[in-house]
Coordinates of C-alpha atoms in Angstrom, one line a residue:
M1 CA 0.0 0.0 0.0
R2 CA 2.8 2.3 1.0
G3 CA 4.7 1.5 -2.2
A4 CA 1.7 2.3 -4.3
R5 CA 1.4 5.7 -2.7
L6 CA 5.1 6.5 -3.2
T7 CA 4.8 5.5 -6.8
A8 CA 1.8 7.7 -7.3
L9 CA 3.6 10.6 -5.6
L10 CA 6.7 10.2 -7.8
G11 CA 4.4 10.1 -10.8
L12 CA 2.7 13.3 -9.8
L13 CA 6.0 15.1 -9.3
L14 CA 7.3 13.9 -12.6
A15 CA 4.1 15.1 -14.3
S16 CA 4.4 18.5 -12.6
G17 CA 8.0 18.8 -13.8
L18 CA 7.1 17.9 -17.3
L19 CA 4.2 20.3 -17.3
A20 CA 6.5 23.1 -16.0
G21 CA 9.0 22.3 -18.7
C22 CA 6.3 22.3 -21.3
V23 CA 5.0 25.6 -20.1
Y24 CA 8.5 27.1 -20.3
Y25 CA 9.2 25.6 -23.7
N26 CA 5.9 26.9 -25.1
G27 CA 6.7 30.4 -23.7
M28 CA 10.1 30.5 -25.3
Y29 CA 8.8 28.9 -28.5
N30 CA 6.1 31.6 -28.8
A31 CA 8.5 34.4 -28.0
K32 CA 10.9 33.2 -30.8
R33 CA 8.0 32.7 -33.2
L34 CA 6.8 36.2 -32.6
A35 CA 10.4 37.6 -33.1
R36 CA 10.6 35.8 -36.5
S37 CA 7.3 37.3 -37.5
A38 CA 8.4 40.8 -36.4
Q39 CA 11.6 40.5 -38.5
K40 CA 9.6 39.4 -41.5
A41 CA 7.2 42.4 -41.0
E42 CA 10.3 44.7 -40.9
R43 CA 11.7 43.2 -44.2
E44 CA 8.3 43.8 -45.8
G45 CA 8.0 47.4 -44.6
R46 CA 5.1 46.8 -42.3
T47 CA 6.5 48.9 -39.5
F48 CA 3.3 49.1 -37.4
D49 CA 2.8 45.3 -37.4
A50 CA 6.5 44.9 -36.6
S51 CA 6.3 47.2 -33.6
N52 CA 3.2 45.4 -32.3
L53 CA 4.9 42.0 -32.6
W54 CA 8.1 43.2 -30.9
G55 CA 5.9 44.4 -28.0
Q56 CA 4.5 40.9 -27.7
V57 CA 8.0 39.5 -27.7
V58 CA 8.8 41.7 -24.7
T59 CA 5.8 40.5 -22.8
R60 CA 6.3 36.8 -23.6
A61 CA 10.0 36.9 -22.7
E62 CA 9.4 38.7 -19.5
S63 CA 6.7 36.2 -18.5
V64 CA 9.2 33.3 -19.0
V65 CA 11.8 35.1 -16.8
V66 CA 9.2 35.8 -14.0
R67 CA 7.8 32.3 -14.0
H68 CA 11.1 30.5 -14.3
P69 CA 13.7 32.7 -12.7
E70 CA 16.0 29.8 -11.9
S71 CA 15.9 28.2 -15.3
K72 CA 19.2 27.8 -17.2
Y73 CA 17.5 29.4 -20.2
V74 CA 16.7 32.6 -18.4
D75 CA 19.6 34.4 -20.1
E76 CA 18.2 33.5 -23.5
A77 CA 14.8 34.9 -22.6
L78 CA 16.4 38.2 -21.3
V79 CA 18.5 38.6 -24.4
L80 CA 15.4 38.1 -26.6
Q81 CA 13.6 40.7 -24.6
G82 CA 16.6 43.1 -25.0
I83 CA 16.5 42.6 -28.8
A84 CA 12.8 43.4 -28.9
L85 CA 13.3 46.6 -26.8
A86 CA 16.1 47.7 -29.1
R87 CA 13.9 47.2 -32.1
L88 CA 11.3 49.4 -30.3
R89 CA 14.0 52.1 -29.9
Q90 CA 14.0 51.7 -26.2
C91 CA 17.8 51.5 -25.9
P92 CA 18.1 52.6 -22.3
S93 CA 15.9 49.7 -21.2
A94 CA 17.5 47.3 -23.7
V95 CA 21.2 47.6 -22.7
S96 CA 20.9 45.6 -19.5
P97 CA 19.2 42.5 -20.8
L98 CA 21.3 42.6 -23.9
G99 CA 24.4 42.5 -21.7
R100 CA 23.5 38.8 -21.0
V101 CA 24.7 38.0 -24.6
A102 CA 28.2 37.3 -23.1
L103 CA 26.6 34.2 -21.4
L104 CA 25.2 32.7 -24.6
P105 CA 27.1 30.5 -27.1
A106 CA 29.3 32.9 -29.1
N107 CA 28.3 31.8 -32.7
S108 CA 24.6 31.3 -32.2
D109 CA 22.1 33.3 -34.3
L110 CA 20.5 34.8 -31.2
A111 CA 23.9 35.8 -29.8
E112 CA 25.0 37.6 -33.0
E113 CA 21.6 39.4 -33.3
A114 CA 21.9 40.5 -29.7
A115 CA 25.5 41.7 -30.1
L116 CA 24.5 43.8 -33.1
A117 CA 21.5 45.2 -31.2
L118 CA 23.7 46.0 -28.2
G119 CA 26.3 47.7 -30.3
R120 CA 23.7 49.9 -32.1
C121 CA 22.2 50.8 -28.7
Q122 CA 25.6 51.7 -27.3
M123 CA 26.2 53.9 -30.3
E124 CA 22.9 55.6 -29.9
L125 CA 23.7 56.2 -26.2
G126 CA 27.0 57.7 -27.1
S127 CA 29.3 54.9 -25.9
S128 CA 31.3 54.1 -29.1
A129 CA 34.0 52.2 -27.2
A130 CA 31.4 49.8 -25.7
A131 CA 29.8 49.5 -29.1
D132 CA 33.1 48.4 -30.6
V133 CA 33.4 45.5 -28.1
A134 CA 29.9 44.3 -29.1
F135 CA 30.4 44.6 -32.8
A136 CA 33.7 42.8 -32.6
R137 CA 31.8 39.6 -31.7
V138 CA 30.2 39.5 -35.1
V139 CA 32.8 40.8 -37.6
D140 CA 33.7 37.2 -38.5
S141 CA 30.2 35.8 -38.6
R142 CA 29.4 33.0 -41.1
N143 CA 26.2 34.9 -41.9
P144 CA 27.1 37.4 -44.7
A145 CA 24.5 40.0 -43.8
R146 CA 25.4 40.1 -40.1
R147 CA 29.1 40.1 -40.9
E148 CA 28.9 43.1 -43.3
S149 CA 26.6 45.0 -40.9
A150 CA 29.0 44.3 -38.0
R151 CA 32.0 45.5 -40.0
L152 CA 30.3 48.7 -41.1
Y153 CA 29.1 49.5 -37.6
R154 CA 32.4 48.6 -36.0
A155 CA 34.2 50.8 -38.5
R156 CA 32.0 53.7 -37.4
A157 CA 32.7 53.0 -33.7
L158 CA 36.4 52.9 -34.4
R159 CA 36.3 56.2 -36.3
L160 CA 34.3 57.9 -33.6
T161 CA 37.0 56.8 -31.1
G162 CA 39.7 58.2 -33.2
R163 CA 41.0 55.0 -34.8
H164 CA 40.5 56.0 -38.4
Q165 CA 43.1 53.8 -39.9
Q166 CA 41.7 50.7 -38.2
A167 CA 38.3 51.6 -39.5
L168 CA 39.6 52.0 -43.0
S169 CA 41.4 48.6 -42.9
L170 CA 38.2 46.9 -41.6
L171 CA 36.2 48.3 -44.6
A172 CA 38.8 47.3 -47.2
A173 CA 37.0 44.2 -48.5
T174 CA 33.4 45.2 -47.6
P175 CA 31.0 46.3 -50.4
G176 CA 28.0 48.6 -50.4
P177 CA 27.1 52.3 -50.7
A178 CA 27.0 52.8 -46.9
V179 CA 30.5 51.4 -46.7
Q180 CA 31.7 54.0 -49.3
E181 CA 30.4 56.8 -47.2
E182 CA 32.0 55.4 -44.0
R183 CA 35.3 55.0 -45.9
L184 CA 35.0 58.6 -47.0
L185 CA 34.6 59.8 -43.4
A186 CA 37.7 57.8 -42.3
L187 CA 39.8 59.2 -45.2
A188 CA 38.7 62.7 -44.3
G189 CA 39.5 62.1 -40.6
L190 CA 43.0 61.0 -41.7
R191 CA 43.4 64.2 -43.7
R192 CA 43.9 62.2 -46.9
R193 CA 42.1 64.8 -49.0
P194 CA 43.1 63.6 -52.5
E195 CA 41.8 60.1 -51.8
A196 CA 38.7 61.4 -50.1
L197 CA 37.9 63.6 -53.1
G198 CA 38.3 60.7 -55.5
L199 CA 35.8 58.7 -53.5
L200 CA 33.6 61.7 -53.1
D201 CA 33.3 62.0 -56.9
S202 CA 32.2 58.4 -57.2
I203 CA 29.6 58.8 -54.5
V204 CA 28.1 61.9 -56.1
A205 CA 28.2 60.3 -59.6
R206 CA 26.3 57.4 -58.2
S207 CA 23.3 59.7 -58.0
D208 CA 21.7 57.5 -55.3
S209 CA 18.4 59.1 -54.3
T210 CA 18.6 57.4 -51.0
T211 CA 21.8 59.2 -50.0
A212 CA 21.1 61.5 -47.0
W213 CA 23.3 64.4 -48.2
D214 CA 22.6 66.6 -45.2
S215 CA 23.6 63.9 -42.8
L216 CA 26.7 63.1 -44.8
L217 CA 27.6 66.8 -44.9
A218 CA 27.2 67.1 -41.1
A219 CA 29.2 63.9 -40.4
L220 CA 31.9 64.9 -42.9
G221 CA 32.1 68.4 -41.4
R222 CA 32.9 67.0 -38.0
E223 CA 35.8 65.0 -39.5
N224 CA 37.1 67.5 -41.9
P225 CA 35.3 70.8 -42.7
I226 CA 37.4 71.4 -45.9
V227 CA 36.3 68.1 -47.4
A228 CA 32.7 68.8 -46.4
S229 CA 32.9 72.0 -48.2
D230 CA 34.3 70.2 -51.3
L231 CA 31.2 67.9 -51.2
L232 CA 28.9 70.9 -51.0
D233 CA 30.6 72.4 -54.1
R234 CA 29.9 69.1 -56.0
L235 CA 26.3 69.1 -54.8
G236 CA 25.8 72.7 -55.9
S237 CA 25.5 71.7 -59.6
R238 CA 22.9 69.0 -59.0
P239 CA 19.5 69.8 -60.4
G240 CA 16.4 70.0 -58.2
V241 CA 18.0 71.6 -55.2
Q242 CA 15.6 74.2 -53.8
P243 CA 17.1 77.7 -53.2
A244 CA 16.3 77.6 -49.5
V245 CA 17.9 74.2 -49.1
R246 CA 21.1 75.4 -50.9
A247 CA 21.2 78.6 -48.8
R248 CA 20.9 76.6 -45.6
R249 CA 23.6 74.2 -46.6
L250 CA 25.9 77.1 -47.5
L251 CA 25.3 78.7 -44.2
D252 CA 25.9 75.5 -42.3
D253 CA 29.2 75.2 -44.3
A254 CA 30.2 78.6 -43.2
L255 CA 29.7 77.7 -39.5
R256 CA 31.9 74.6 -40.0
L257 CA 34.6 76.6 -41.9
A258 CA 34.8 79.5 -39.6
P259 CA 37.4 78.2 -37.1
A260 CA 39.7 77.0 -39.9
D261 CA 39.2 79.5 -42.7
S262 CA 37.3 82.7 -41.9
A263 CA 37.7 84.2 -45.4
R264 CA 36.2 81.1 -47.0
A265 CA 33.4 81.2 -44.4
A266 CA 32.6 84.8 -45.3
A267 CA 32.5 83.8 -49.0
R268 CA 30.0 81.0 -48.1
I269 CA 27.8 83.4 -46.3
R270 CA 27.7 85.7 -49.3
Q271 CA 26.8 82.8 -51.5
A272 CA 24.0 81.8 -49.1
M273 CA 22.6 85.4 -49.3
R274 CA 22.5 85.2 -53.1
A275 CA 21.2 81.7 -53.3
G276 CA 18.5 82.2 -50.7
A277 CA 17.4 85.8 -51.4
G278 CA 13.9 86.3 -50.1
T279 CA 14.0 83.1 -48.0
P280 CA 14.5 82.7 -44.2
S281 CA 17.9 81.1 -44.9
G282 CA 18.9 84.0 -47.0
D283 CA 17.8 86.4 -44.3
Q284 CA 19.9 84.5 -41.7
A285 CA 22.9 84.6 -44.0
E286 CA 22.6 88.4 -44.3
L287 CA 22.5 88.7 -40.5
R288 CA 25.5 86.3 -40.1
L289 CA 27.4 88.5 -42.5
L290 CA 26.6 91.6 -40.5
R291 CA 27.7 89.8 -37.3
L292 CA 30.9 88.8 -39.0
D293 CA 31.6 92.4 -40.0
L294 CA 31.0 93.5 -36.4
T295 CA 33.8 91.2 -35.2
R296 CA 36.3 93.2 -37.2
V297 CA 35.4 96.6 -35.5
R298 CA 38.3 97.9 -33.6
D299 CA 37.0 101.2 -32.3
A300 CA 33.5 102.5 -31.3
S301 CA 33.8 105.3 -33.9
E302 CA 33.4 102.6 -36.6
L303 CA 30.0 101.4 -35.3
A304 CA 27.7 103.9 -37.1
P305 CA 27.5 102.2 -40.5
H306 CA 26.9 98.8 -38.8
A307 CA 24.0 100.2 -36.9
A308 CA 22.6 101.7 -40.1
A309 CA 22.8 98.4 -41.9
L310 CA 21.0 96.6 -39.0
Q311 CA 18.3 99.3 -39.1
Q312 CA 17.6 98.5 -42.7
V313 CA 17.1 94.9 -41.9
I314 CA 14.6 95.9 -39.2
I315 CA 12.8 98.3 -41.5
R316 CA 12.4 95.6 -44.2
K317 CA 10.7 93.3 -41.6
S318 CA 12.6 90.3 -42.8
S319 CA 12.4 87.0 -41.0
S320 CA 15.6 87.9 -39.1
A321 CA 14.3 91.4 -38.1
A322 CA 13.8 90.4 -34.4
D323 CA 17.4 89.2 -34.1
A324 CA 18.7 92.2 -36.0
G325 CA 16.8 94.4 -33.5
Q326 CA 18.6 92.8 -30.5
L327 CA 21.9 93.2 -32.2
H328 CA 21.1 96.8 -33.1
S329 CA 20.3 97.5 -29.5
S330 CA 23.7 96.1 -28.4
V331 CA 25.5 98.2 -31.1
V332 CA 23.7 101.4 -30.0
Q333 CA 24.4 100.7 -26.3
V334 CA 28.2 100.3 -27.0
K335 CA 28.3 103.4 -29.2
S336 CA 26.3 105.5 -26.8
A337 CA 28.5 104.5 -23.9
A338 CA 31.7 105.3 -25.8
D339 CA 30.4 108.6 -27.2
S340 CA 28.8 110.0 -24.0
S341 CA 31.3 108.9 -21.3
G342 CA 34.3 110.9 -20.2
P343 CA 36.4 111.5 -17.1
G344 CA 33.9 114.1 -15.8
V345 CA 30.8 112.0 -16.2
P346 CA 29.4 110.2 -13.1
R347 CA 29.8 106.5 -13.2
A348 CA 31.1 106.6 -16.7
D349 CA 33.7 104.0 -15.8
L350 CA 30.8 101.5 -15.1
R351 CA 29.1 102.4 -18.4
V352 CA 32.2 101.9 -20.4
F353 CA 33.1 98.7 -18.6
L354 CA 29.6 97.3 -19.3
A355 CA 29.8 98.4 -22.9
A356 CA 33.1 96.5 -23.2
E357 CA 31.3 93.3 -21.9
V358 CA 28.6 93.8 -24.5
A359 CA 31.1 94.2 -27.2
R360 CA 32.8 91.0 -26.2
D361 CA 29.8 88.8 -25.4
S362 CA 27.0 90.1 -27.7
L363 CA 29.0 91.5 -30.7
A364 CA 32.0 89.1 -30.4
A365 CA 34.1 92.1 -31.3
S366 CA 37.3 91.2 -29.3
S367 CA 39.4 94.2 -30.5
L368 CA 36.7 96.7 -29.7
A369 CA 36.1 95.1 -26.3
A370 CA 39.8 95.2 -25.5
S371 CA 40.0 98.9 -26.4
L372 CA 37.1 99.7 -24.2
F373 CA 38.5 97.7 -21.2
R374 CA 41.8 99.6 -21.7
R375 CA 39.9 102.9 -21.8
V376 CA 38.5 102.2 -18.3
A377 CA 42.0 101.8 -16.9
D378 CA 43.4 104.8 -18.8
D379 CA 40.6 107.3 -18.2
W380 CA 39.6 106.2 -14.7
P381 CA 42.8 104.8 -13.1
D382 CA 41.3 105.3 -9.6
S383 CA 38.1 103.3 -10.4
P384 CA 37.8 100.1 -8.4
Y385 CA 36.8 98.5 -11.7
A386 CA 40.1 99.4 -13.4
P387 CA 41.9 96.2 -12.3
K388 CA 38.9 94.1 -13.4
A389 CA 39.0 95.8 -16.8
L390 CA 42.8 95.1 -17.1
I391 CA 42.2 91.5 -16.3
A392 CA 39.5 91.1 -18.8
G393 CA 41.3 93.1 -21.5
Q394 CA 44.6 91.2 -21.4
A395 CA 42.7 88.0 -22.2
L396 CA 41.5 89.7 -25.5
A397 CA 44.7 91.5 -26.5
P398 CA 47.8 89.3 -25.9
E399 CA 50.0 92.1 -27.1
W400 CA 48.8 94.2 -24.1
A401 CA 49.1 91.4 -21.6
D402 CA 52.6 92.2 -20.3
S403 CA 52.0 95.9 -19.7
A404 CA 48.6 95.0 -18.1
R405 CA 50.2 92.6 -15.7
A406 CA 52.9 95.1 -14.7
L407 CA 50.2 97.8 -14.1
L408 CA 48.2 95.4 -12.0
A409 CA 51.2 94.5 -9.8
E410 CA 52.3 98.1 -9.4
R411 CA 49.0 100.0 -8.9
Y412 CA 46.3 97.5 -8.0
A413 CA 48.0 94.9 -5.8
D414 CA 45.4 95.6 -3.0
S415 CA 42.3 95.2 -5.4
P416 CA 39.7 92.6 -4.3
Y417 CA 39.9 91.2 -7.9
L418 CA 43.6 90.4 -7.6
A419 CA 43.1 89.0 -4.1
L420 CA 40.5 86.7 -5.5
L421 CA 42.9 85.5 -8.2
R422 CA 45.5 84.9 -5.6
G423 CA 43.1 82.7 -3.7
E424 CA 43.0 85.2 -0.8
E425 CA 40.0 86.7 1.0
A426 CA 38.7 89.4 -1.2
A427 CA 37.2 92.0 1.1
G428 CA 34.8 94.3 -0.8
F429 CA 34.5 92.0 -3.8
E430 CA 30.8 91.3 -3.3
E431 CA 29.9 94.9 -2.9
L432 CA 31.7 95.9 -6.1
E433 CA 30.0 93.1 -8.1
D434 CA 26.6 93.9 -6.6
S435 CA 27.0 97.6 -7.5
L436 CA 27.9 96.8 -11.0
R437 CA 24.9 94.5 -11.4
A438 CA 22.6 97.1 -9.9
F439 CA 23.9 99.8 -12.3
A440 CA 23.4 97.4 -15.3
A441 CA 19.9 96.6 -14.1
L442 CA 19.0 100.3 -13.9
G443 CA 19.7 100.7 -17.6
A444 CA 23.4 101.5 -18.1
G445 CA 22.6 101.8 -21.8
R446 CA 20.8 105.1 -21.4
P447 CA 22.7 108.2 -22.3
V448 CA 24.2 109.9 -19.2
R449 CA 23.8 113.6 -18.9
R450 CA 27.0 115.5 -18.2
P451 CA 26.8 117.2 -14.8
T452 CA 25.4 120.7 -14.6
R453 CA 25.6 123.3 -11.9
E454 CA 22.3 121.9 -10.5
T455 CA 23.2 118.2 -10.6
R456 CA 26.9 118.3 -9.8
G457 CA 26.3 118.0 -6.1
D458 CA 24.5 114.7 -6.6
E459 CA 27.2 112.8 -8.5
D460 CA 28.5 111.0 -5.4
D461 CA 25.0 109.8 -4.4
D462 CA 25.1 106.0 -4.7
S463 CA 21.7 105.3 -3.2
D464 CA 20.5 103.7 -6.4
L465 CA 23.3 101.1 -6.2
R466 CA 22.1 99.2 -3.2
P467 CA 23.7 95.7 -3.3
F468 CA 21.7 92.7 -4.3
R469 CA 21.6 89.8 -1.8
R470 CA 22.6 87.1 -4.2
R471 CA 26.2 85.9 -3.6
P472 CA 28.1 86.3 -6.9
S473 CA 30.3 83.6 -8.3
P474 CA 34.1 84.3 -8.2
R475 CA 34.2 83.4 -11.9
D476 CA 31.8 86.3 -12.7
S477 CA 34.7 88.7 -12.2
V478 CA 36.5 87.6 -15.4
K479 CA 34.7 86.2 -18.4
T480 CA 36.4 84.4 -21.2
P481 CA 35.9 85.6 -24.8
S482 CA 32.8 84.4 -26.6
R483 CA 33.1 81.4 -28.8
G484 CA 32.7 83.3 -32.0
V485 CA 30.0 85.0 -34.1
L486 CA 29.5 82.1 -36.4
Q487 CA 28.7 79.5 -33.7

């Protein structure tokens, strides 16, 4: 009797185990079946159906993991879930389960698909080095499609981490239009311009309507702005390019060229103005050119024609009129401060100092700003802001730096600004900065009346300069030059 019961119990346990195994097997089978259906839908261009199927894969795979957390196949389920999440463009959620790919057999189809998905997600998340490791698992795959895809993506990861020659070597025996573009980017990064131009000509001659020229221009510009400009020259003769598109491309090219070749950048802006006349891109180009002209101003007496040109843009009510208005206000503020401030004008040192900051930060006119900072020290040597002006000015005019440093050491050694730079306690620093901010907030750009007999007695009244309570940052005392008008 007892033996019969034991036999029955063992049978029940065996049946339960088989049932659990069957449930697990069915769950994984269904998840894999759905994944194959999703891939088929992608190949056929049925993106909505594919997304729906990948969503079901996520649910099925998660169910397997929850119900059978101790199964030896849980890694497989998690990896499949990660692939589905990656296909759904949910890379932040996909990376963790895809990381289990290292626990799967290296050459299996699932492992290779997962490695590709992990690499693409790492690229999307900005981790090219990690992507390189993932793609390296698949570059020697027996599957031609996966092998070529892995080599292309790994070459991109290598290029983005500065290993252009390795990227070029990896692509040597790999065919395809996308590979040509990646090879072009690697050659450009290696500064091998003649070879890059030869490949560029073949890409343009291919006349492939699927080529994303704007994306290629942007990527090429990051590697080598000169070669990107060469590509734009070749695209300029292609039919069917809208004037607004051409103007935008020319303007983008100017931004890329500016740090390397300012003259060529200015020429590009003029081309953009002509190509996009009457379009928003053409209007932006005109304003960029006016900004570029302002950067060359060396003295406030040169500002009048620039203000007049900006006023014409405002009057025409072009699409850039609002930006032109802001720039015009800055020009007028600087010119007004320079013209109406003199040694006998109350708080003129503050006005000229603030005008110098506007010239530097809003107009990107480094030479003009340096001359105004120097004027503060020359015309108002006893101003507490003279040392701050010297510190700011020497950063903009290296030829003036030695004399500025000598003057700071001889005359302003006790200034709170120098104490701050020396890392010492800067007594009075907060009060000076608060007064400067208060004066700016009250409208330093307004013309200042020269003192008359009636008002001369009030010129020492600082009641309108009550300090703010916000504690200023020590870095506020000296600003670095702006990045440039074209950026």
